[in-house]
Coordinates of C-alpha atoms and ligand atoms in Angstrom, one line a residue:
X1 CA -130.9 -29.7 -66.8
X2 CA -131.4 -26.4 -67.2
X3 CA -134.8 -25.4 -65.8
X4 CA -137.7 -23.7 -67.7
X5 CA -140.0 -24.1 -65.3
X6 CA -141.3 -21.6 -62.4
X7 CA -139.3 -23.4 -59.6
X8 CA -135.9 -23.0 -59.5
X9 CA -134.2 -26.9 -60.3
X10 CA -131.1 -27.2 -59.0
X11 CA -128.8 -29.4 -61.6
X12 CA -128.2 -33.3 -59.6
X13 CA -124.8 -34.6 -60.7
X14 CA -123.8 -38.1 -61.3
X15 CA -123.4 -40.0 -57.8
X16 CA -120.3 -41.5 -58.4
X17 CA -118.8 -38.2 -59.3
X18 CA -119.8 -36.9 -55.9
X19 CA -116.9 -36.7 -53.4
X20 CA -116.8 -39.1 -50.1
X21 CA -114.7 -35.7 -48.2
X22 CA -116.7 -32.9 -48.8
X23 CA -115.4 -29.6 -46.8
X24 CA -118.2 -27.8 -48.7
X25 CA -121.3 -28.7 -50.3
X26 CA -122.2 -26.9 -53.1
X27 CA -125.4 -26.5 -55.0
X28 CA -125.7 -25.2 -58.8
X29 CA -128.3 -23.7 -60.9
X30 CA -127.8 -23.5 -64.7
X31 CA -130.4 -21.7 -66.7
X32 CA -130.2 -21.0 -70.8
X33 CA -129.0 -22.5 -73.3
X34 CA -126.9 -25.9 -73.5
X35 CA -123.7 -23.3 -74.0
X36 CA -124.4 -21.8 -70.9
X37 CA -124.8 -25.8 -69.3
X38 CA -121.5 -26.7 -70.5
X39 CA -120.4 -23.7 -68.6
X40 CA -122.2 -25.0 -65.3
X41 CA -120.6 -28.7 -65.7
X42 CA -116.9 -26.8 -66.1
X43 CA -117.2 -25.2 -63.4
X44 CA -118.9 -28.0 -61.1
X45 CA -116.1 -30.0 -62.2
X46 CA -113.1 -27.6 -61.4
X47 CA -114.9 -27.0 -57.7
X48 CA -115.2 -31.1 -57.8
X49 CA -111.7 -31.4 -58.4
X50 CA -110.8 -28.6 -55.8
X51 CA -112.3 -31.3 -53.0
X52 CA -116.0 -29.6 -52.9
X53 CA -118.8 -31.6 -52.6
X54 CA -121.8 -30.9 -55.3
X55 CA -125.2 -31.2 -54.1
X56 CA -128.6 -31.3 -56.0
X57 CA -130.4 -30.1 -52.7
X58 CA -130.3 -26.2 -52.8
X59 CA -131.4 -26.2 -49.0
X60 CA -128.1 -28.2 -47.8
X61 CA -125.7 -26.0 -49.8
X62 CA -123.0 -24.0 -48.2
X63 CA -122.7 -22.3 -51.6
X64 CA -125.3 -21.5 -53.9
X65 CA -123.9 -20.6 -57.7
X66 CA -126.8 -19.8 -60.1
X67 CA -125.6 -19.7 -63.4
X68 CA -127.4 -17.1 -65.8
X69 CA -128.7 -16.7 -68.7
X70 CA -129.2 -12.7 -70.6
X71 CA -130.7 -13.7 -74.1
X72 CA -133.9 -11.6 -74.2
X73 CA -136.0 -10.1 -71.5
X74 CA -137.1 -13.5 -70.4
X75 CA -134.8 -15.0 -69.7
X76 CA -133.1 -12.2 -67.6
X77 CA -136.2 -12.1 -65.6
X78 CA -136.0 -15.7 -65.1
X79 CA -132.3 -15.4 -64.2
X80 CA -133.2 -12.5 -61.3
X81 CA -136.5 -14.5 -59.8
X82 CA -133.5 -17.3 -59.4
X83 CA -131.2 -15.4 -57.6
X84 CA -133.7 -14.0 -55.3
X85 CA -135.4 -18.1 -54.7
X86 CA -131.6 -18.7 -53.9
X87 CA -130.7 -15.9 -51.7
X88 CA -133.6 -16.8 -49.5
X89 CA -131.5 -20.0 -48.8
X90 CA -128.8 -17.5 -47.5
X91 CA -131.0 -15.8 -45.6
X92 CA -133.0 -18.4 -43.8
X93 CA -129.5 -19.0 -42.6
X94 CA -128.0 -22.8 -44.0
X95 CA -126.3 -21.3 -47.2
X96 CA -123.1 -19.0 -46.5
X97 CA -122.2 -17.9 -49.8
X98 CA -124.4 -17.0 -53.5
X99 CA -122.7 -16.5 -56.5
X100 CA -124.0 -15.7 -60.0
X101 CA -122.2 -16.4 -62.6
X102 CA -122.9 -16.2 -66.6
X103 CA -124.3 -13.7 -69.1
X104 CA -125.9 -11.3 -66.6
X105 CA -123.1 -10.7 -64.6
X106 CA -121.2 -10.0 -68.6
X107 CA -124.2 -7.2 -68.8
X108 CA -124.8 -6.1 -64.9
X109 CA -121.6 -7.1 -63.6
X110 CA -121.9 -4.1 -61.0
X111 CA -125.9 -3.8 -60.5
X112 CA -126.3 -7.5 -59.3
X113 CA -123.8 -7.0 -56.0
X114 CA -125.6 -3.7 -55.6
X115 CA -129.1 -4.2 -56.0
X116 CA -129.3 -8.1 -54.7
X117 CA -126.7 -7.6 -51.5
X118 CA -127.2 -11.5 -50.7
X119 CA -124.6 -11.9 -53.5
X120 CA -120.9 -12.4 -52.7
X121 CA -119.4 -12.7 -55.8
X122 CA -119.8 -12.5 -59.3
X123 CA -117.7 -14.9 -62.2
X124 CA -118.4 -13.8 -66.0
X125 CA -118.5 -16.3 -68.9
X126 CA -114.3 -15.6 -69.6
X127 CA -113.9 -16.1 -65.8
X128 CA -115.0 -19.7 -64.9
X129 CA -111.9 -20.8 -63.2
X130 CA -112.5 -17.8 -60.4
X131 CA -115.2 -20.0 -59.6
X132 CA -112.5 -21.0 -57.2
X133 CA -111.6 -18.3 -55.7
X134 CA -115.4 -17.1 -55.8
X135 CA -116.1 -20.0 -53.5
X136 CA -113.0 -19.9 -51.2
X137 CA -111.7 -23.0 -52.6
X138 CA -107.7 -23.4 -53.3
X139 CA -106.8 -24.1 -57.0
X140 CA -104.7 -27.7 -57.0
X141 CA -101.0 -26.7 -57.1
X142 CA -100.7 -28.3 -60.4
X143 CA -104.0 -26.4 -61.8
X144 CA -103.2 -25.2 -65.5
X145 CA -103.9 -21.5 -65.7
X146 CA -106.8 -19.9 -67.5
X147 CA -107.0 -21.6 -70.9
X148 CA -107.8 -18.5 -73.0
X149 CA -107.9 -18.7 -77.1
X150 CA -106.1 -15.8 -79.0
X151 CA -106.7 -16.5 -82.6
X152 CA -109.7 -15.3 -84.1
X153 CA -111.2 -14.6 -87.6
X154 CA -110.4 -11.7 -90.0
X155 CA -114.4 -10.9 -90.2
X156 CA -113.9 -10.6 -86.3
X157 CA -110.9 -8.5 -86.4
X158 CA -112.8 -6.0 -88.5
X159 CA -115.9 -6.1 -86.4
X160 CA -114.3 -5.4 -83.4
X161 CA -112.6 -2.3 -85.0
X162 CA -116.2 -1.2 -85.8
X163 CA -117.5 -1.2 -82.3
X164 CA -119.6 -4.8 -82.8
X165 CA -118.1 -6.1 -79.4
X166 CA -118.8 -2.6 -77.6
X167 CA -120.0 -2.5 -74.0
X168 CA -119.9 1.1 -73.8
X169 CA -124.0 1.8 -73.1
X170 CA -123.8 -0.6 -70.3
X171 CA -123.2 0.7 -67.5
X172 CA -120.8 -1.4 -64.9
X173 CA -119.9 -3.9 -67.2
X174 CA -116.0 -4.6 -67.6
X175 CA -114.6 -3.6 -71.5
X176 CA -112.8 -6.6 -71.4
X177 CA -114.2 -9.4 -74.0
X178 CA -114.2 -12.9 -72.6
X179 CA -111.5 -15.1 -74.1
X180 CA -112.0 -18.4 -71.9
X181 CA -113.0 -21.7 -73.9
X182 CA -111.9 -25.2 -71.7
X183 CA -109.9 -28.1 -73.2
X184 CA -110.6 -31.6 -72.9
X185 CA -108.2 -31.8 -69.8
X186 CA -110.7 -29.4 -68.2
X187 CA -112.3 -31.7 -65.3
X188 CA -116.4 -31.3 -66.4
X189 CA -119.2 -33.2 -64.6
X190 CA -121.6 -33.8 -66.6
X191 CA -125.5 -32.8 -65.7
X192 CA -126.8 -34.5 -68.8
X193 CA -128.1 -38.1 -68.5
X194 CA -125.0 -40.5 -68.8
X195 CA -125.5 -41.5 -72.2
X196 CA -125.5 -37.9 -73.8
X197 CA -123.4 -35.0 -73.9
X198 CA -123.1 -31.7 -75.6
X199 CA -119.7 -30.3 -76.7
X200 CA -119.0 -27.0 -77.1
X201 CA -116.6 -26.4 -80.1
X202 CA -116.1 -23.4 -80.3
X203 CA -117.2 -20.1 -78.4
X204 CA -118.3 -16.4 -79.2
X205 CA -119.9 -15.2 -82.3
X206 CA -118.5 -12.8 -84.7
X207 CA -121.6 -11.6 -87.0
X208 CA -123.7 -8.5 -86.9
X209 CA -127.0 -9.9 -86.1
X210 CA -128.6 -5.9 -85.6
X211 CA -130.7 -8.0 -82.3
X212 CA -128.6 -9.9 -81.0
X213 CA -126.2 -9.5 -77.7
X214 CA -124.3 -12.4 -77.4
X215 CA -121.0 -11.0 -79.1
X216 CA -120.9 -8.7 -76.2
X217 CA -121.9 -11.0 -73.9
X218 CA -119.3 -14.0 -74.9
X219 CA -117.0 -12.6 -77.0
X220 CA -115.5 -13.1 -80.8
X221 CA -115.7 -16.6 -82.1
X222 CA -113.0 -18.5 -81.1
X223 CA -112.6 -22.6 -81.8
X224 CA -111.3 -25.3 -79.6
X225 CA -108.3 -27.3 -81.3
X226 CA -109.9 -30.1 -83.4
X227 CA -107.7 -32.6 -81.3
X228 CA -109.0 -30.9 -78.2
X229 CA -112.7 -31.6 -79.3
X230 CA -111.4 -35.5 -80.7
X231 CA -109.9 -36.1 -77.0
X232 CA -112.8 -34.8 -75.2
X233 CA -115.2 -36.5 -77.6
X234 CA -113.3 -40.2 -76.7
X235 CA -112.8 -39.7 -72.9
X236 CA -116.8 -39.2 -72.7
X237 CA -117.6 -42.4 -75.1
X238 CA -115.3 -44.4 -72.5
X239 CA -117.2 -42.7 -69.8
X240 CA -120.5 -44.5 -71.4
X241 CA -121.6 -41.6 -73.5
X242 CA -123.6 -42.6 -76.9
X243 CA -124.5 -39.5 -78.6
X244 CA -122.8 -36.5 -78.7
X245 CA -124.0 -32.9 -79.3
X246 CA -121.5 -30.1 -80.7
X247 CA -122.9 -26.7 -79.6
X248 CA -121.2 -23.0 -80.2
X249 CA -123.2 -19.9 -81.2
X250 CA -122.2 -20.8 -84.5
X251 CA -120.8 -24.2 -85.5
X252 CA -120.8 -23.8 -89.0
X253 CA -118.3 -21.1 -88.7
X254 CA -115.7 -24.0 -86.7
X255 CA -112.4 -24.0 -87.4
X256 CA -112.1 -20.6 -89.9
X257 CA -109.9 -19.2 -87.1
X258 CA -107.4 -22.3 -86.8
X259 CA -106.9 -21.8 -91.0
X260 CA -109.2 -24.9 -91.4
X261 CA -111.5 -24.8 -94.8
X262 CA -114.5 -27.1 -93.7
X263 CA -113.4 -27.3 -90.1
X264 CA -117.0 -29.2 -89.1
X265 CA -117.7 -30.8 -91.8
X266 CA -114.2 -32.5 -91.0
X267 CA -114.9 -33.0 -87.2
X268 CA -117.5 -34.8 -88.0
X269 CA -115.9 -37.1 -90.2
X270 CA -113.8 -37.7 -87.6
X271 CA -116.1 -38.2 -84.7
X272 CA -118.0 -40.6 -86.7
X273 CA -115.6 -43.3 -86.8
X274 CA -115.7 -43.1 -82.8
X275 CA -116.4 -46.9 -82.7
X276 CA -119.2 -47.3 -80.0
X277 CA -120.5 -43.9 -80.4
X278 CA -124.1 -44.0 -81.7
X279 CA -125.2 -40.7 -82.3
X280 CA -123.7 -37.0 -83.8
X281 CA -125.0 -34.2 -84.1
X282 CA -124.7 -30.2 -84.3
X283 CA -126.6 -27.5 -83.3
X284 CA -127.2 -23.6 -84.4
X285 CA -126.3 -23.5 -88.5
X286 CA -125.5 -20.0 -89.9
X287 CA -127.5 -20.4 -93.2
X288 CA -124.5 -19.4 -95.6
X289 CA -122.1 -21.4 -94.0
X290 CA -123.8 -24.4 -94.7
X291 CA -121.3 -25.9 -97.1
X292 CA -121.9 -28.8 -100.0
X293 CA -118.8 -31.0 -97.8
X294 CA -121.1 -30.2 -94.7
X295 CA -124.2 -31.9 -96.5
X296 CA -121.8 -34.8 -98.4
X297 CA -120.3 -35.8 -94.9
X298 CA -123.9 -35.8 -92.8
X299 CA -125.3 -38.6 -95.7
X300 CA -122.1 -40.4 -95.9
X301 CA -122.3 -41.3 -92.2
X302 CA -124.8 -42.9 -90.6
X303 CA -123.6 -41.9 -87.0
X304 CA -124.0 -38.4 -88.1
X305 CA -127.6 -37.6 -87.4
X306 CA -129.5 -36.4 -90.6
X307 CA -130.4 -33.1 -89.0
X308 CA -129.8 -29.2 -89.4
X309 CA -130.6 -26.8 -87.2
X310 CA -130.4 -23.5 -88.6
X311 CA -132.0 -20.7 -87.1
X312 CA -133.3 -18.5 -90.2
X313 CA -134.4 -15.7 -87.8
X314 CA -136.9 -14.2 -91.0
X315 CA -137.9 -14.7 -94.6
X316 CA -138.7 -11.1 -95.8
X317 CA -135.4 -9.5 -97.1
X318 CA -136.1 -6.4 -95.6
X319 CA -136.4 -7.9 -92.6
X320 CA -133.4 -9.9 -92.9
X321 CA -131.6 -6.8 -94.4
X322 CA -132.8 -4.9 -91.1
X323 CA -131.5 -7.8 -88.9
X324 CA -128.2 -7.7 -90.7
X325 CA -128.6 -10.9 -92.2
X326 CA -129.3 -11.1 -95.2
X327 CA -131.1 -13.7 -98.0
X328 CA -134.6 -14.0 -98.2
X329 CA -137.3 -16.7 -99.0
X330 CA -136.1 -17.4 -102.1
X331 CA -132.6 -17.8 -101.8
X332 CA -134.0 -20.3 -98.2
X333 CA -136.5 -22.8 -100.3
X334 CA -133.0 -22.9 -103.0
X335 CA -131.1 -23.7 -99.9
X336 CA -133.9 -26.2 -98.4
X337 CA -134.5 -27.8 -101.7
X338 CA -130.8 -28.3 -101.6
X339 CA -130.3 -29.8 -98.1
X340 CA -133.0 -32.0 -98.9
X341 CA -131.7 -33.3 -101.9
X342 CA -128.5 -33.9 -100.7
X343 CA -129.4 -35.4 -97.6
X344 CA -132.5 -38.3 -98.0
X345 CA -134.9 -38.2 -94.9
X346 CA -133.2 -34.9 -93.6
X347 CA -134.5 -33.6 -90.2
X348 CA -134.9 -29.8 -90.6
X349 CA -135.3 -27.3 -87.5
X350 CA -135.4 -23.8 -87.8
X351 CA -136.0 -20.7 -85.4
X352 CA -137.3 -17.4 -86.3
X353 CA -138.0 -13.8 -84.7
X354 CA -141.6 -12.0 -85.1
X355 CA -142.1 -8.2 -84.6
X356 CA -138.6 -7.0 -85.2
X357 CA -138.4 -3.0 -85.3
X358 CA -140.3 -1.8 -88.6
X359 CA -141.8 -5.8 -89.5
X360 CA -144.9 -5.1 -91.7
X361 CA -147.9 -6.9 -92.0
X362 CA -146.6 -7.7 -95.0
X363 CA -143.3 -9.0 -93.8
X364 CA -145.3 -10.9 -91.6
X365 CA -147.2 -12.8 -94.8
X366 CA -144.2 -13.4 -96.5
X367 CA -142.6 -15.2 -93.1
X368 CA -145.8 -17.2 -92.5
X369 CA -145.6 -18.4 -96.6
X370 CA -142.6 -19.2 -96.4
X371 CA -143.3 -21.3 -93.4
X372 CA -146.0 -23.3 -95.1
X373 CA -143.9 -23.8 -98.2
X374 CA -140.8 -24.8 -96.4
X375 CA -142.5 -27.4 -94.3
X376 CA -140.1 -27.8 -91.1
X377 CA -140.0 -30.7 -88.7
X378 CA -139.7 -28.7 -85.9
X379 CA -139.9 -24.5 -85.3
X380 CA -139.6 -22.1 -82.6
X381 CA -140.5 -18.9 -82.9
X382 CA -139.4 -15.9 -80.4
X383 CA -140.9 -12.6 -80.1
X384 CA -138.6 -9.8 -80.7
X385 CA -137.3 -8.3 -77.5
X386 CA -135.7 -4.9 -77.1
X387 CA -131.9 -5.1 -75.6
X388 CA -130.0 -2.2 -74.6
X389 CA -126.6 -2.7 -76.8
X390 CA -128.3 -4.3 -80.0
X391 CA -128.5 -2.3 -83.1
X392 CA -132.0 -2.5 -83.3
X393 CA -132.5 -1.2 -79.7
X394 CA -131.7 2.5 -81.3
X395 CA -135.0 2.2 -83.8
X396 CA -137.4 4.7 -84.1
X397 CA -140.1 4.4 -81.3
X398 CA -142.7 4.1 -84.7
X399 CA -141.0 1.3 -85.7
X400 CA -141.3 -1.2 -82.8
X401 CA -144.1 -3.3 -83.2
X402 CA -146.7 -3.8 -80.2
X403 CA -146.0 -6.4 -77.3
X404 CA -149.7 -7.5 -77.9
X405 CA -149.0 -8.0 -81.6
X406 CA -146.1 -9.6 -81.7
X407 CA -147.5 -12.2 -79.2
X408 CA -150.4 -12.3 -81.7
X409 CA -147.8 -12.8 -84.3
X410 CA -146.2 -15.4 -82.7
X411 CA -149.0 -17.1 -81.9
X412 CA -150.1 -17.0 -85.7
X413 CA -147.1 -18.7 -86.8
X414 CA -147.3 -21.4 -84.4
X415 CA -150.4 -22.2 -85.6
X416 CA -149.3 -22.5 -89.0
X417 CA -146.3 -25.2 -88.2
X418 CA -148.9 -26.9 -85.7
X419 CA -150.4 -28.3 -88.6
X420 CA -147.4 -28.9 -91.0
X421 CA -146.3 -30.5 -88.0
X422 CA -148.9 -32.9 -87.3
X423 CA -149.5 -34.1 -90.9
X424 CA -145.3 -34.9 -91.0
X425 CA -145.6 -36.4 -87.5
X426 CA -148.6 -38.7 -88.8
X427 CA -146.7 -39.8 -92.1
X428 CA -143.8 -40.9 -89.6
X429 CA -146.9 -44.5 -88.7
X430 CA -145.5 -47.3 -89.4
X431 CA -141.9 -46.0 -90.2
X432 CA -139.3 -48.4 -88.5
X433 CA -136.5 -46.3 -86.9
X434 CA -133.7 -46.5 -84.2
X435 CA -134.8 -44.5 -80.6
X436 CA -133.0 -44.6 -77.1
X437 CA -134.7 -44.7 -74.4
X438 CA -134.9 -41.5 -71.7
X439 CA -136.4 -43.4 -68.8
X440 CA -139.8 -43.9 -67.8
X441 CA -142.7 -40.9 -67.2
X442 CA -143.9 -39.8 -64.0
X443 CA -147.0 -40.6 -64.1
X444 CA -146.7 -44.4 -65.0
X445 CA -143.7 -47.0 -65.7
X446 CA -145.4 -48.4 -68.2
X447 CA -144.9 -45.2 -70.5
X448 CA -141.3 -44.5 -71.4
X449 CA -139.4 -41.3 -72.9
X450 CA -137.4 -41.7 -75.6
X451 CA -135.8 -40.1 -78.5
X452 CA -135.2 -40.7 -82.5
X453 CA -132.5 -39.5 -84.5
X454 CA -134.7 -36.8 -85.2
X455 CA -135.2 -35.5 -81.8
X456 CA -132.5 -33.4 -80.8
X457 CA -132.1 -33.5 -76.6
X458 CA -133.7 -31.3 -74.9
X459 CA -135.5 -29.0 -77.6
X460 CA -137.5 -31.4 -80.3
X461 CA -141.1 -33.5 -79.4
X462 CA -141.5 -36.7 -77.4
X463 CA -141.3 -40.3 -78.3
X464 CA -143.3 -42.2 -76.1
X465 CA -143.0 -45.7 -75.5
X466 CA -145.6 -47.7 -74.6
X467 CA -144.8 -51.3 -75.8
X468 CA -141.3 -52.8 -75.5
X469 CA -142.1 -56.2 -77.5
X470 CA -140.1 -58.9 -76.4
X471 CA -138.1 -57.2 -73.9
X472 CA -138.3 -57.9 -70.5
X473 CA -136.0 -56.0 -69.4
X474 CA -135.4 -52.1 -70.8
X475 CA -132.6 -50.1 -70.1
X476 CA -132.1 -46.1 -69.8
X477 CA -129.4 -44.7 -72.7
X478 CA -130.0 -48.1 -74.5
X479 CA -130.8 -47.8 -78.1
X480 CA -134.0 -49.9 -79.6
X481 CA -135.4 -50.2 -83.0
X482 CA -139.0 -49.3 -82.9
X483 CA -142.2 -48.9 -84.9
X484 CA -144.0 -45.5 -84.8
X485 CA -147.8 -46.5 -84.1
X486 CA -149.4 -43.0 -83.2
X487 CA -148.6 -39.1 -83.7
X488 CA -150.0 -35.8 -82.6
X489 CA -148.8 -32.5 -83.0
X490 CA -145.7 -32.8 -82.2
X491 CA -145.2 -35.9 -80.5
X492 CA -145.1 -39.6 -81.7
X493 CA -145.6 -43.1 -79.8
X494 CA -144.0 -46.2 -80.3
X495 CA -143.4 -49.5 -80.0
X496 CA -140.0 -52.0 -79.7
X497 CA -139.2 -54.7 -81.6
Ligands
LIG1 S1 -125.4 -15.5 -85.4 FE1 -126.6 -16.0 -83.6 S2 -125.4 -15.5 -81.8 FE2 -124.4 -14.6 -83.6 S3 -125.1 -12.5 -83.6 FE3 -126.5 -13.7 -85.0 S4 -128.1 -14.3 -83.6 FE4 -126.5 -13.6 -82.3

């Protein structure tokens, strides 16, 4: 999983996908986003296949990799306090090798080898299968070369020729833009529980989000073949895998590059007849792309989960306008009202950024309005942070807003959604719905983990179990119908039937 916490977890494979002959033992970090985990299980699974030996015990590791993330400020800082909690591994003496791979190494490719000497080499996000050489592990003879995508979209194209993809104020990083995306005959080992899995559709991002690095940092948006995503999506079902998660910077975009009108809309249709998978879903909505097929296919199936995320970033349109996004409130609530319509009991998660360069207070009424009107299951809400190589990093000194007031920002809108939040989690009593089960909690076996159709993994509330009716016997990744019984902000408790 990746970790969010202070210590450093290191991810713990499936056993049986553990080597018996293991010439080296190598241990993984993966921090960020589930992109970035996908990344970490490609690359655990092409060192697996190379006859290396993956351990979830950072202090017997020949070879450390940590595997970063370079979203915001954050999340760099977290990636660096990593590195260093690894490289003392080096240095007590048991661990021979550390290499970070990921986002930072896109941005500080030179500064990390220079400034953190424990590190002995580097793999960017178009670079996983040098994971290989990285570790000093021979590529099978029969290895396919790297699998790199060439077509891309006409609104890329254009971008690019406008300097959108630029690296040129960062100092040491290579030009190049990563082209890497892995098939489904990719060997992956998965770090998810058994039952789950994300895949990643497509990679790269091709709009001109003014805050935003990730175009730099993984390239323009390039989709897997939709028989690529079909075959990878039935291997894992026979594997045991239930639900399935497609993840890309932007999904709704799928498919525009490969000529297909509705690319995800038709995915899913597909992936929904998958006979003994239970679950489907997709992350990260661009809010225009978010089609009238899209919303048809999602209520036609009932495998397809009946949730959207789409990160709105903003409601004010100068905001959004600033941000290089455009729309507003108005033109959202249509879209909502919409969505909702279409789709009966929709599940509706947004994220949004507070204190971007030159956000009033007024702008700042107008998001929190919006918030109460729009009513979201679930919200996250970031505070804007300053990257070298975003548009918005070049904004007048006058215009940024505060650190202390956009935390006080922040704050303020969670407050709001707190309490939309706990009246919708409280009108959920009584509702009968389908959940599976995540395992029990570590304080007591009698109080289980488990997820809804609404819950997305990872990111949404708790379901906690703490009645399994008849059952005398319950099983982890085994689906129940259950009875809600209690809420609180965010989270709900249940019992089985
Ligand atoms: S759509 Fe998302 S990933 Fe792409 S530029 Fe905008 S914020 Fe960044």
């Amino acid at each position: 999983m990746p970790s969010n916490d202070d210590s450093v977890a290191v991810l713990s494979p499936p056993e049986e996908a553990v080597a018996t002959v293991a010439p080296k033992k190598i241990g993984f970090v993966s921090l960020g986003c589930p992109k970035n985990l996908v990344d970490s299980e490609v690359m655990m699974g092409l060192l697996s296949r190379g006859g290396a030996q993956i351990t979830a015990r950072a202090e017997d590791a020949d070879i450390i990799v940590v595997n970063t993330c370079s979203f915001i400020e954050t999340a760099k800082q977290e990636s660096v306090d990593a590195i260093l909690e690894m490289a003392q591994h080096k240095i007590a003496g048991k661990a021979q090798k550390l290499i970070v791979a990921g986002c930072l190494v896109e941005r500080y490719r030179n500064e990390i080898q220079k400034n953190i000497p424990e590190v002995d080499a580097v793999v960017g996000t178009g670079e996983l299968q040098q994971i290989l050489s990285a570790a000093g592990i021979a590529a099978p003879q029969n290895e396919p070369g790297p699998f790199v995508i060439l077509n891309s979209r006409s609104e890329g194209d254009a971008r690019e020729a406008a300097g959108r993809f630029s690296k040129d104020s960062w100092e040491g990083a290579i030009a190049d833009l990563p082209n890497y995306l892995y098939d489904e005959n990719t060997p992956r080992l998965l770090a998810t529980p058994k039952y789950s899995a994300y895949i990643k559709i497509a990679e790269g991002c091709d709009h001109p989000c003014s805050f935003c690095i990730i175009p730099q940092l993984r390239g323009k948006f390039r989709s897997r073949r939709f028989e690529s995503v079909i075959a990878e999506a039935q291997q894992l079902v026979k594997q045991g895998v239930r639900e399935i998660t497609l993840i890309g910077q932007d999904t709704t975009c799928y498919g525009e590059d490969l000529g297909l009108k509705d690319g995800l809309a038709l995915l899913l249709e597909r992936l929904a007849q998958i006979e003994e998978l239970r679950w489907v879903r997709f992350l990260y909505a661009y809010p225009n792309k978010i089609t009238g097929k899209l919303l048809h296919t999602i209520a036609a199936h009932e495998k397809i989960c009946s949730y959207i995320d789409v990160p709105l970033q903003h409601a004010s349109p100068t905001v959004l306008k600033n941000m290089k996004r455009g729309a507003g409130a108005d033109i959202f609530l249509q879209s909502i009202e919409k969505m909702r319509r279409e789709i009966p009991g929709l599940t509706l998660r947004t994220s949004f950024i507070v204190g971007f360069p030159g956000e009033t207070l007024g702008d700042f009424e107008v998001l929190c309005d919006f918030v109460r009107e729009a009513k979201f299951d679930w919200m996250g809400v970031f505070g804007y942070s300053d990257e070298e190589g975003a548009q918005a990093f070049a904004s007048e000194e006058e215009a940024k807003v505060a650190p202390r007031e956009i935390e006080r920002r922040r704050k303020k809108l969670m407050s709001i959604q707190k309490q939309i939040s706990r009246k919708k989690k409280h009108a959920l009593i009584g509702k009968q719905l389908d959940l599976v089960l995540e395992g029990p909690s570590e304080e007591t076996e009698l109080l289980w983990h488990a997820r809804t159709a609404m819950h997305a993994p990872e990111i949404d509330g708790t379901v906690y179990v703490n009645d399994f009716g008849d059952h005398e016997n319950v099983r982890e990744g085994e689906f129940y119908r259950c009875e809600i019984t209690e809420a609180y902000d965010y989270d709900l408790v249940a019992r089985i039937l």
